[in-house]
Amino acid sequence: MRAAVARRFGAPEVVQVEEVPKPTPKPDELLVRVHASTVSIADHRLRTRDVPDGLGFLIPLSLGVFRPRKRVLGMDVAGVVESVGGAVTGFAPGDEVIAMLGGSFGGHAEYVRVPVSKAIAPKPSSLSMEEAVALVFGGHTALAFLAHVEISSGTEVLVNGASGAVGSAVVQLAKLRGARVTAVCSGTNADLVRSLGADRVIDYTIDDFAANGETYDVIVDCVGNAPFERVEGSIEPGGALLLVITDLKGVLSAKRHSRRSGKLVTMKLAPVSSEDFAEFARFAESGAFRPVIDRVYDLDDVAEAHRYVDTGRKRGNVVLRIA
Ligand SMILES: NC(=O)c1ccc[n+]([C@@H]2O[C@H](COP(=O)([O-])OP(=O)(O)OC[C@H]3O[C@@H](n4cnc5c(N)ncnc54)[C@H](OP(=O)(O)O)[C@@H]3O)[C@@H](O)[C@H]2O)c1
């Protein structure tokens, strides 16, 4: 099969399309014929070893010592089940699915093995493969973080980095649950986040949301520049700071800040059940949740896709068309 392979760390050009052996599913795995994946910030991080301050010591363990531990990148897929292992129930060849591979990677290939323990859901039939895959990375991450908090009608939620893959999903899911959403992004992306349901937009190039005296029940930081020390005063008593990305200092101080302030500070992903993921896919099927696609690249142009993701400026998702 053809796959985008990164045999060393480095610039986008290290990713090359090669022939590699087609995988064989284990008893508890599906073999999925991949139609689309995305090139995400996670692929950028793995390829370049770009991790937040202080977390470099994790690189050998999580990303690899001399070369990438996972040579085929891609955390998400939309495709068709080709075959199933002997212990698999609930899926059959021919089923159209979306799946979050997470740290197993492997989505940038014509076929991938997907353990049934992963979040797998029927592909929304109203969406193309390219649209459906754009639900997965941001949607799964948003579900995992929003699971920490109760959101109901009128809950004030601020999303920092609202125009990225994760932020655009958090805005929509918070809105679906009844929140009043404030989106922080550059002015260029204000119309996008408003179209996703944001009630208010703060342009970070002009205003500092942490310095205007306004407060929120939940702040979701998808950028990594809203540590508790900076935004504590912007969080209501009993509120929460969800750190989708943070540095070593943020990791080490989260529990202490929570205990001292009575505000939840966490950088952990809550588990997302297949039921939750399937319910999310049904929202998308009905049109209530919209996948955000910035650009679509063919597998042969995977290095170009990486180059664009490297800019840090993508809006929503960069899709890789594979089949
Ligand atoms: N904890 C986890 O398991 C987990 C899972 C997924 C992602 N993450 C992390 O979460 C972060 C977000 O992921 P993502 O996929 O959403 O990234 P992304 O799609 O690459 O984010 C790009 C967006 O960030 C915006 N942005 C850049 N600087 C900003 C700033 N200072 N303020 C507000 N917005 C800014 C950009 O908009 P402008 O061009 O307008 O600035 C762009 O639209 C990444 O650091 C990723 O590593 C963590």
mmCIF file of C-alpha atoms and ligand atoms in Angstrom:
data_model
loop_
_atom_site.group_PDB
_atom_site.id
_atom_site.type_symbol
_atom_site.label_atom_id
_atom_site.label_comp_id
_atom_site.label_asym_id
_atom_site.label_seq_id
_atom_site.Cartn_x
_atom_site.Cartn_y
_atom_site.Cartn_z
ATOM 1 C CA MET A 1 0.000 0.000 0.000
ATOM 2 C CA ARG A 2 1.015 3.649 -0.330
ATOM 3 C CA ALA A 3 1.738 5.631 2.820
ATOM 4 C CA ALA A 4 3.307 8.960 3.827
ATOM 5 C CA VAL A 5 6.394 7.922 5.780
ATOM 6 C CA ALA A 6 8.633 10.094 8.000
ATOM 7 C CA ARG A 7 11.895 8.214 8.526
ATOM 8 C CA ARG A 8 13.570 11.074 10.373
ATOM 9 C CA PHE A 9 12.649 14.248 12.232
ATOM 10 C CA GLY A 10 12.827 17.494 10.309
ATOM 11 C CA ALA A 11 11.327 19.743 7.646
ATOM 12 C CA PRO A 12 8.179 18.794 5.685
ATOM 13 C CA GLU A 13 10.333 17.096 3.032
ATOM 14 C CA VAL A 14 11.194 14.253 5.408
ATOM 15 C CA VAL A 15 7.668 12.973 4.734
ATOM 16 C CA GLN A 16 7.739 10.882 1.543
ATOM 17 C CA VAL A 17 5.125 8.686 -0.081
ATOM 18 C CA GLU A 18 6.385 5.083 -0.202
ATOM 19 C CA GLU A 19 5.159 1.543 -0.755
ATOM 20 C CA VAL A 20 4.911 -0.259 2.602
ATOM 21 C CA PRO A 21 3.341 -3.585 3.611
ATOM 22 C CA LYS A 22 -0.431 -3.596 3.985
ATOM 23 C CA PRO A 23 -1.299 -4.262 7.650
ATOM 24 C CA THR A 24 -3.191 -7.338 8.848
ATOM 25 C CA PRO A 25 -5.783 -6.729 11.594
ATOM 26 C CA LYS A 26 -5.418 -8.494 14.949
ATOM 27 C CA PRO A 27 -8.508 -10.237 16.412
ATOM 28 C CA ASP A 28 -9.763 -7.050 18.089
ATOM 29 C CA GLU A 29 -9.024 -4.704 15.188
ATOM 30 C CA LEU A 30 -10.682 -3.377 12.049
ATOM 31 C CA LEU A 31 -8.723 -2.939 8.840
ATOM 32 C CA VAL A 32 -9.912 0.357 7.372
ATOM 33 C CA ARG A 33 -9.387 1.459 3.785
ATOM 34 C CA VAL A 34 -8.557 5.109 4.426
ATOM 35 C CA HIS A 35 -10.255 7.688 2.227
ATOM 36 C CA ALA A 36 -9.182 10.780 4.155
ATOM 37 C CA SER A 37 -7.109 11.848 7.142
ATOM 38 C CA THR A 38 -5.931 15.240 8.359
ATOM 39 C CA VAL A 39 -2.496 16.732 8.821
ATOM 40 C CA SER A 40 -2.823 18.082 12.352
ATOM 41 C CA ILE A 41 -0.699 20.006 14.783
ATOM 42 C CA ALA A 42 0.071 16.627 16.384
ATOM 43 C CA ASP A 43 1.740 15.497 13.126
ATOM 44 C CA HIS A 44 3.701 18.757 13.140
ATOM 45 C CA ARG A 45 4.800 18.155 16.724
ATOM 46 C CA LEU A 46 5.866 14.574 16.077
ATOM 47 C CA ARG A 47 7.710 15.414 12.855
ATOM 48 C CA THR A 48 9.552 18.454 14.269
ATOM 49 C CA ARG A 49 9.815 17.511 17.952
ATOM 50 C CA ASP A 50 8.191 20.865 18.706
ATOM 51 C CA VAL A 51 6.815 20.454 22.213
ATOM 52 C CA PRO A 52 5.880 23.053 24.862
ATOM 53 C CA ASP A 53 8.581 24.455 27.167
ATOM 54 C CA GLY A 54 10.036 21.975 29.617
ATOM 55 C CA LEU A 55 8.424 18.914 28.060
ATOM 56 C CA GLY A 56 11.441 18.048 25.882
ATOM 57 C CA PHE A 57 12.426 15.253 28.273
ATOM 58 C CA LEU A 58 9.333 13.375 27.094
ATOM 59 C CA ILE A 59 10.504 13.382 23.455
ATOM 60 C CA PRO A 60 12.542 10.159 23.518
ATOM 61 C CA LEU A 61 9.703 8.335 25.210
ATOM 62 C CA SER A 62 6.762 9.684 23.273
ATOM 63 C CA LEU A 63 8.161 10.782 19.899
ATOM 64 C CA GLY A 64 11.286 8.646 19.412
ATOM 65 C CA VAL A 65 15.025 8.906 20.108
ATOM 66 C CA PHE A 66 16.817 9.153 16.753
ATOM 67 C CA ARG A 67 13.842 8.918 14.408
ATOM 68 C CA PRO A 68 10.060 9.168 14.745
ATOM 69 C CA ARG A 69 8.633 6.307 16.773
ATOM 70 C CA LYS A 70 5.604 6.385 14.483
ATOM 71 C CA ARG A 71 6.773 6.596 10.876
ATOM 72 C CA VAL A 72 3.307 6.894 9.383
ATOM 73 C CA LEU A 73 1.624 9.948 10.862
ATOM 74 C CA GLY A 74 -2.075 10.799 10.933
ATOM 75 C CA MET A 75 -4.221 10.667 14.068
ATOM 76 C CA ASP A 76 -7.616 10.414 12.399
ATOM 77 C CA VAL A 77 -9.318 8.628 9.509
ATOM 78 C CA ALA A 78 -12.520 8.419 7.537
ATOM 79 C CA GLY A 79 -12.859 5.311 5.432
ATOM 80 C CA VAL A 80 -14.479 1.967 4.762
ATOM 81 C CA VAL A 81 -14.040 -1.188 6.837
ATOM 82 C CA GLU A 82 -12.156 -3.666 4.634
ATOM 83 C CA SER A 83 -12.081 -6.578 7.071
ATOM 84 C CA VAL A 84 -12.529 -7.273 10.782
ATOM 85 C CA GLY A 85 -10.621 -9.435 13.271
ATOM 86 C CA GLY A 86 -12.286 -12.535 14.702
ATOM 87 C CA ALA A 87 -13.234 -10.925 18.025
ATOM 88 C CA VAL A 88 -14.838 -7.830 16.532
ATOM 89 C CA THR A 89 -18.577 -7.325 16.830
ATOM 90 C CA GLY A 90 -20.606 -4.320 15.748
ATOM 91 C CA PHE A 91 -18.622 -3.560 12.585
ATOM 92 C CA ALA A 92 -18.589 -5.356 9.245
ATOM 93 C CA PRO A 93 -16.779 -5.001 5.920
ATOM 94 C CA GLY A 94 -18.300 -2.194 3.894
ATOM 95 C CA ASP A 95 -19.195 -0.002 6.913
ATOM 96 C CA GLU A 96 -18.221 3.638 6.480
ATOM 97 C CA VAL A 97 -16.531 4.882 9.668
ATOM 98 C CA ILE A 98 -14.622 7.722 11.253
ATOM 99 C CA ALA A 99 -12.014 6.979 13.921
ATOM 100 C CA MET A 100 -9.575 8.724 16.219
ATOM 101 C CA LEU A 101 -6.299 6.781 16.168
ATOM 102 C CA GLY A 102 -4.683 9.174 18.640
ATOM 103 C CA GLY A 103 -1.135 8.297 19.653
ATOM 104 C CA SER A 104 -1.150 5.138 17.525
ATOM 105 C CA PHE A 105 -1.058 7.363 14.399
ATOM 106 C CA GLY A 106 -0.971 5.558 11.010
ATOM 107 C CA GLY A 107 -3.793 7.423 9.229
ATOM 108 C CA HIS A 108 -1.664 8.770 6.354
ATOM 109 C CA ALA A 109 -1.807 5.463 4.498
ATOM 110 C CA GLU A 110 -4.174 3.554 2.242
ATOM 111 C CA TYR A 111 -4.986 1.101 5.043
ATOM 112 C CA VAL A 112 -4.801 1.279 8.815
ATOM 113 C CA ARG A 113 -5.500 -1.141 11.656
ATOM 114 C CA VAL A 114 -7.940 0.323 14.187
ATOM 115 C CA PRO A 115 -8.355 -1.423 17.570
ATOM 116 C CA VAL A 116 -12.004 -1.473 18.641
ATOM 117 C CA SER A 117 -10.916 0.239 21.877
ATOM 118 C CA LYS A 118 -10.440 3.455 19.865
ATOM 119 C CA ALA A 119 -13.229 5.994 19.339
ATOM 120 C CA ILE A 120 -14.920 4.721 16.167
ATOM 121 C CA ALA A 121 -18.290 5.907 14.865
ATOM 122 C CA PRO A 122 -20.387 5.451 11.750
ATOM 123 C CA LYS A 123 -19.476 8.145 9.205
ATOM 124 C CA PRO A 124 -22.283 10.720 8.983
ATOM 125 C CA SER A 125 -23.951 9.821 5.680
ATOM 126 C CA SER A 126 -24.673 13.469 4.906
ATOM 127 C CA LEU A 127 -20.944 14.270 4.813
ATOM 128 C CA SER A 128 -18.226 13.399 2.303
ATOM 129 C CA MET A 129 -15.165 11.480 3.534
ATOM 130 C CA GLU A 130 -13.175 14.739 3.528
ATOM 131 C CA GLU A 131 -15.833 16.532 5.570
ATOM 132 C CA ALA A 132 -16.290 13.612 7.956
ATOM 133 C CA VAL A 133 -12.609 13.302 8.813
ATOM 134 C CA ALA A 134 -12.525 16.989 9.706
ATOM 135 C CA LEU A 135 -14.824 16.191 12.643
ATOM 136 C CA VAL A 136 -12.430 13.848 14.337
ATOM 137 C CA PHE A 137 -9.241 15.461 15.719
ATOM 138 C CA GLY A 138 -10.838 18.643 17.027
ATOM 139 C CA GLY A 139 -14.169 17.045 17.904
ATOM 140 C CA HIS A 140 -12.643 14.204 19.894
ATOM 141 C CA THR A 141 -10.319 16.567 21.778
ATOM 142 C CA ALA A 142 -13.149 19.009 22.485
ATOM 143 C CA LEU A 143 -15.369 16.206 23.839
ATOM 144 C CA ALA A 144 -12.522 14.986 26.063
ATOM 145 C CA PHE A 145 -11.965 18.409 27.634
ATOM 146 C CA LEU A 146 -15.576 19.576 27.874
ATOM 147 C CA ALA A 147 -16.389 16.337 29.741
ATOM 148 C CA HIS A 148 -14.738 17.950 32.790
ATOM 149 C CA VAL A 149 -17.355 20.695 33.075
ATOM 150 C CA GLU A 150 -21.123 21.151 33.280
ATOM 151 C CA ILE A 151 -22.327 23.437 30.534
ATOM 152 C CA SER A 152 -25.935 24.503 30.373
ATOM 153 C CA SER A 153 -27.969 27.449 29.221
ATOM 154 C CA GLY A 154 -26.094 30.669 29.893
ATOM 155 C CA THR A 155 -22.767 29.164 30.994
ATOM 156 C CA GLU A 156 -20.101 31.667 29.963
ATOM 157 C CA VAL A 157 -17.335 29.917 28.001
ATOM 158 C CA LEU A 158 -14.239 31.593 26.552
ATOM 159 C CA VAL A 159 -12.312 29.715 23.865
ATOM 160 C CA ASN A 160 -8.750 30.935 23.350
ATOM 161 C CA GLY A 161 -7.548 29.911 19.880
ATOM 162 C CA ALA A 162 -11.091 29.487 18.585
ATOM 163 C CA SER A 163 -10.196 29.212 14.895
ATOM 164 C CA GLY A 164 -8.011 26.075 15.063
ATOM 165 C CA ALA A 165 -9.103 22.453 14.758
ATOM 166 C CA VAL A 166 -9.773 22.124 18.489
ATOM 167 C CA GLY A 167 -11.055 25.635 19.158
ATOM 168 C CA SER A 168 -13.570 25.535 16.302
ATOM 169 C CA ALA A 169 -14.957 22.292 17.746
ATOM 170 C CA VAL A 170 -15.070 23.622 21.320
ATOM 171 C CA VAL A 171 -16.994 26.713 20.166
ATOM 172 C CA GLN A 172 -19.616 24.551 18.467
ATOM 173 C CA LEU A 173 -19.974 21.941 21.225
ATOM 174 C CA ALA A 174 -20.213 24.586 23.950
ATOM 175 C CA LYS A 175 -22.862 26.383 21.895
ATOM 176 C CA LEU A 176 -24.816 23.160 21.344
ATOM 177 C CA ARG A 177 -24.932 22.740 25.136
ATOM 178 C CA GLY A 178 -26.367 26.219 25.617
ATOM 179 C CA ALA A 179 -23.273 28.247 26.504
ATOM 180 C CA ARG A 180 -22.687 31.877 25.684
ATOM 181 C CA VAL A 181 -19.402 31.667 23.839
ATOM 182 C CA THR A 182 -16.640 34.246 23.596
ATOM 183 C CA ALA A 183 -14.105 33.354 20.925
ATOM 184 C CA VAL A 184 -10.543 34.671 20.994
ATOM 185 C CA CYS A 185 -8.906 34.740 17.556
ATOM 186 C CA SER A 186 -7.353 37.199 15.126
ATOM 187 C CA GLY A 187 -9.660 39.584 13.287
ATOM 188 C CA THR A 188 -9.134 37.574 10.088
ATOM 189 C CA ASN A 189 -10.986 34.662 11.640
ATOM 190 C CA ALA A 190 -13.768 36.600 13.363
ATOM 191 C CA ASP A 191 -16.381 35.814 10.684
ATOM 192 C CA LEU A 192 -15.493 32.119 10.790
ATOM 193 C CA VAL A 193 -15.986 31.775 14.547
ATOM 194 C CA ARG A 194 -19.183 33.838 14.458
ATOM 195 C CA SER A 195 -20.506 31.472 11.767
ATOM 196 C CA LEU A 196 -19.799 28.583 14.164
ATOM 197 C CA GLY A 197 -21.979 30.222 16.830
ATOM 198 C CA ALA A 198 -19.650 32.474 18.841
ATOM 199 C CA ASP A 199 -21.681 35.228 20.502
ATOM 200 C CA ARG A 200 -18.705 37.501 20.900
ATOM 201 C CA VAL A 201 -15.234 37.737 19.393
ATOM 202 C CA ILE A 202 -12.114 39.175 20.988
ATOM 203 C CA ASP A 203 -9.301 39.924 18.546
ATOM 204 C CA TYR A 204 -6.155 38.985 20.436
ATOM 205 C CA THR A 205 -4.073 41.312 18.278
ATOM 206 C CA ILE A 206 -6.012 44.262 19.735
ATOM 207 C CA ASP A 207 -7.412 43.223 23.150
ATOM 208 C CA ASP A 208 -6.197 41.079 26.038
ATOM 209 C CA PHE A 209 -9.152 39.026 27.302
ATOM 210 C CA ALA A 210 -7.365 38.496 30.621
ATOM 211 C CA ALA A 211 -7.001 42.219 31.281
ATOM 212 C CA ASN A 212 -10.465 43.644 30.606
ATOM 213 C CA GLY A 213 -12.085 42.636 33.920
ATOM 214 C CA GLU A 214 -14.596 40.233 32.349
ATOM 215 C CA THR A 215 -15.111 36.774 33.810
ATOM 216 C CA TYR A 216 -16.152 33.345 32.524
ATOM 217 C CA ASP A 217 -17.312 30.069 34.005
ATOM 218 C CA VAL A 218 -15.006 28.088 31.747
ATOM 219 C CA ILE A 219 -11.873 29.113 29.859
ATOM 220 C CA VAL A 220 -10.542 26.667 27.281
ATOM 221 C CA ASP A 221 -6.955 27.424 26.245
ATOM 222 C CA CYS A 222 -6.123 25.968 22.822
ATOM 223 C CA VAL A 223 -3.068 28.199 22.346
ATOM 224 C CA GLY A 224 -0.879 27.651 25.380
ATOM 225 C CA ASN A 225 -0.598 31.308 26.408
ATOM 226 C CA ALA A 226 -3.308 31.357 29.090
ATOM 227 C CA PRO A 227 -1.677 29.841 32.189
ATOM 228 C CA PHE A 228 -3.635 30.018 35.451
ATOM 229 C CA GLU A 229 -1.393 32.809 36.745
ATOM 230 C CA ARG A 230 -2.473 34.986 33.826
ATOM 231 C CA VAL A 231 -6.196 34.191 33.702
ATOM 232 C CA GLU A 232 -7.152 33.387 37.317
ATOM 233 C CA GLY A 233 -8.972 36.727 37.667
ATOM 234 C CA SER A 234 -11.014 36.012 34.524
ATOM 235 C CA ILE A 235 -12.476 32.782 35.946
ATOM 236 C CA GLU A 236 -15.627 32.894 38.085
ATOM 237 C CA PRO A 237 -15.447 31.313 41.573
ATOM 238 C CA GLY A 238 -15.896 27.549 41.126
ATOM 239 C CA GLY A 239 -15.128 27.882 37.401
ATOM 240 C CA ALA A 240 -12.623 25.980 35.304
ATOM 241 C CA LEU A 241 -9.510 26.397 33.172
ATOM 242 C CA LEU A 242 -9.141 23.613 30.600
ATOM 243 C CA LEU A 243 -5.568 23.566 29.320
ATOM 244 C CA VAL A 244 -5.670 21.808 25.965
ATOM 245 C CA ILE A 245 -2.021 22.742 25.670
ATOM 246 C CA THR A 246 0.370 23.800 28.409
ATOM 247 C CA ASP A 247 4.036 23.665 29.364
ATOM 248 C CA LEU A 248 5.810 21.748 32.130
ATOM 249 C CA LYS A 249 5.110 24.506 34.650
ATOM 250 C CA GLY A 250 1.408 24.318 33.810
ATOM 251 C CA VAL A 251 1.404 20.545 34.206
ATOM 252 C CA LEU A 252 3.177 20.633 37.559
ATOM 253 C CA SER A 253 1.111 23.455 39.052
ATOM 254 C CA ALA A 254 -2.405 22.461 37.918
ATOM 255 C CA LYS A 255 -3.391 20.455 41.002
ATOM 256 C CA ARG A 256 -1.939 23.031 43.376
ATOM 257 C CA HIS A 257 -3.831 25.863 41.662
ATOM 258 C CA SER A 258 -7.057 23.832 41.783
ATOM 259 C CA ARG A 259 -6.699 23.113 45.502
ATOM 260 C CA ARG A 260 -5.810 26.667 46.434
ATOM 261 C CA SER A 261 -8.385 28.483 44.290
ATOM 262 C CA GLY A 262 -11.331 26.074 44.207
ATOM 263 C CA LYS A 263 -11.279 26.468 40.411
ATOM 264 C CA LEU A 264 -10.718 23.372 38.303
ATOM 265 C CA VAL A 265 -7.401 23.534 36.423
ATOM 266 C CA THR A 266 -6.694 20.507 34.264
ATOM 267 C CA MET A 267 -4.707 19.467 31.227
ATOM 268 C CA LYS A 268 -6.103 15.944 31.210
ATOM 269 C CA LEU A 269 -8.230 14.376 28.498
ATOM 270 C CA ALA A 270 -11.281 12.647 29.943
ATOM 271 C CA PRO A 271 -12.081 9.328 28.240
ATOM 272 C CA VAL A 272 -14.464 9.626 25.281
ATOM 273 C CA SER A 273 -16.709 6.574 24.925
ATOM 274 C CA SER A 274 -17.704 5.198 21.539
ATOM 275 C CA GLU A 275 -21.294 6.157 22.445
ATOM 276 C CA ASP A 276 -20.283 9.791 23.050
ATOM 277 C CA PHE A 277 -18.317 9.808 19.814
ATOM 278 C CA ALA A 278 -21.230 8.273 17.883
ATOM 279 C CA GLU A 279 -23.629 10.829 19.370
ATOM 280 C CA PHE A 280 -21.264 13.562 18.260
ATOM 281 C CA ALA A 281 -21.205 12.067 14.739
ATOM 282 C CA ARG A 282 -25.020 12.127 14.742
ATOM 283 C CA PHE A 283 -24.967 15.863 15.569
ATOM 284 C CA ALA A 284 -22.784 16.342 12.520
ATOM 285 C CA GLU A 285 -25.078 14.155 10.434
ATOM 286 C CA SER A 286 -27.971 16.475 11.303
ATOM 287 C CA GLY A 287 -25.936 19.556 10.436
ATOM 288 C CA ALA A 288 -25.840 20.797 14.042
ATOM 289 C CA PHE A 289 -22.022 20.516 14.100
ATOM 290 C CA ARG A 290 -20.025 21.695 11.090
ATOM 291 C CA PRO A 291 -16.591 20.347 10.139
ATOM 292 C CA VAL A 292 -14.230 23.216 9.374
ATOM 293 C CA ILE A 293 -11.916 22.598 6.435
ATOM 294 C CA ASP A 294 -9.202 25.048 5.471
ATOM 295 C CA ARG A 295 -7.422 23.171 2.668
ATOM 296 C CA VAL A 296 -7.491 19.717 1.057
ATOM 297 C CA TYR A 297 -4.311 18.062 -0.291
ATOM 298 C CA ASP A 298 -3.780 14.782 -2.149
ATOM 299 C CA LEU A 299 -1.539 12.196 -0.488
ATOM 300 C CA ASP A 300 1.178 12.933 -3.060
ATOM 301 C CA ASP A 301 1.258 16.528 -1.805
ATOM 302 C CA VAL A 302 1.578 15.567 1.862
ATOM 303 C CA ALA A 303 4.797 17.592 2.323
ATOM 304 C CA GLU A 304 2.957 20.720 1.114
ATOM 305 C CA ALA A 305 0.200 20.008 3.634
ATOM 306 C CA HIS A 306 2.798 19.759 6.427
ATOM 307 C CA ARG A 307 4.371 23.022 5.257
ATOM 308 C CA TYR A 308 1.014 24.770 5.608
ATOM 309 C CA VAL A 309 0.287 23.278 9.045
ATOM 310 C CA ASP A 310 3.764 24.404 10.151
ATOM 311 C CA THR A 311 2.649 28.036 9.721
ATOM 312 C CA GLY A 312 0.418 27.677 12.804
ATOM 313 C CA ARG A 313 -2.225 29.698 10.967
ATOM 314 C CA LYS A 314 -4.572 27.024 9.653
ATOM 315 C CA ARG A 315 -8.292 27.521 10.177
ATOM 316 C CA GLY A 316 -9.888 24.305 11.376
ATOM 317 C CA ASN A 317 -8.493 21.314 9.520
ATOM 318 C CA VAL A 318 -6.112 20.471 6.694
ATOM 319 C CA VAL A 319 -7.463 17.362 5.025
ATOM 320 C CA LEU A 320 -5.378 14.709 3.254
ATOM 321 C CA ARG A 321 -7.285 12.917 0.479
ATOM 322 C CA ILE A 322 -5.989 9.359 0.267
ATOM 323 C CA ALA A 323 -8.257 6.964 -1.615
HETATM 324 N N1 LIG B 1 -4.029 17.731 25.056
HETATM 325 C C1 LIG B 1 -4.249 17.065 23.937
HETATM 326 O O1 LIG B 1 -4.409 15.861 23.903
HETATM 327 C C2 LIG B 1 -4.341 17.855 22.661
HETATM 328 C C3 LIG B 1 -5.107 17.368 21.587
HETATM 329 C C4 LIG B 1 -5.177 18.151 20.430
HETATM 330 C C5 LIG B 1 -4.472 19.344 20.349
HETATM 331 N N2 LIG B 1 -3.704 19.728 21.392
HETATM 332 C C6 LIG B 1 -2.961 21.000 21.337
HETATM 333 O O2 LIG B 1 -3.912 22.036 21.273
HETATM 334 C C7 LIG B 1 -3.401 23.113 20.516
HETATM 335 C C8 LIG B 1 -4.435 23.516 19.482
HETATM 336 O O3 LIG B 1 -4.576 22.488 18.525
HETATM 337 P P1 LIG B 1 -5.279 22.795 17.135
HETATM 338 O O4 LIG B 1 -5.334 21.535 16.384
HETATM 339 O O5 LIG B 1 -6.522 23.550 17.356
HETATM 340 O O6 LIG B 1 -4.190 23.756 16.478
HETATM 341 P P2 LIG B 1 -4.271 24.534 15.097
HETATM 342 O O7 LIG B 1 -5.485 24.131 14.335
HETATM 343 O O8 LIG B 1 -2.959 24.397 14.426
HETATM 344 O O9 LIG B 1 -4.412 26.067 15.575
HETATM 345 C C9 LIG B 1 -4.220 27.031 14.616
HETATM 346 C C10 LIG B 1 -5.034 28.255 15.000
HETATM 347 O O10 LIG B 1 -4.470 28.857 16.179
HETATM 348 C C11 LIG B 1 -4.731 30.243 16.095
HETATM 349 N N3 LIG B 1 -3.809 31.002 16.930
HETATM 350 C C12 LIG B 1 -2.454 31.044 16.828
HETATM 351 N N4 LIG B 1 -1.953 31.875 17.777
HETATM 352 C C13 LIG B 1 -3.012 32.336 18.484
HETATM 353 C C14 LIG B 1 -3.138 33.227 19.601
HETATM 354 N N5 LIG B 1 -2.074 33.792 20.169
HETATM 355 N N6 LIG B 1 -4.369 33.480 20.077
HETATM 356 C C15 LIG B 1 -5.469 32.918 19.526
HETATM 357 N N7 LIG B 1 -5.404 32.077 18.458
HETATM 358 C C16 LIG B 1 -4.186 31.797 17.951
HETATM 359 C C17 LIG B 1 -4.542 30.551 14.632
HETATM 360 O O11 LIG B 1 -5.336 31.667 14.282
HETATM 361 P P3 LIG B 1 -4.655 33.046 13.795
HETATM 362 O O12 LIG B 1 -3.954 32.726 12.516
HETATM 363 O O13 LIG B 1 -5.819 33.953 13.634
HETATM 364 O O14 LIG B 1 -3.710 33.450 14.896
HETATM 365 C C18 LIG B 1 -5.035 29.293 13.916
HETATM 366 O O15 LIG B 1 -6.354 29.411 13.400
HETATM 367 C C19 LIG B 1 -2.068 22.637 19.931
HETATM 368 O O16 LIG B 1 -1.021 23.201 20.665
HETATM 369 C C20 LIG B 1 -2.106 21.134 20.093
HETATM 370 O O17 LIG B 1 -0.814 20.601 20.256
HETATM 371 C C21 LIG B 1 -3.633 19.040 22.554
#
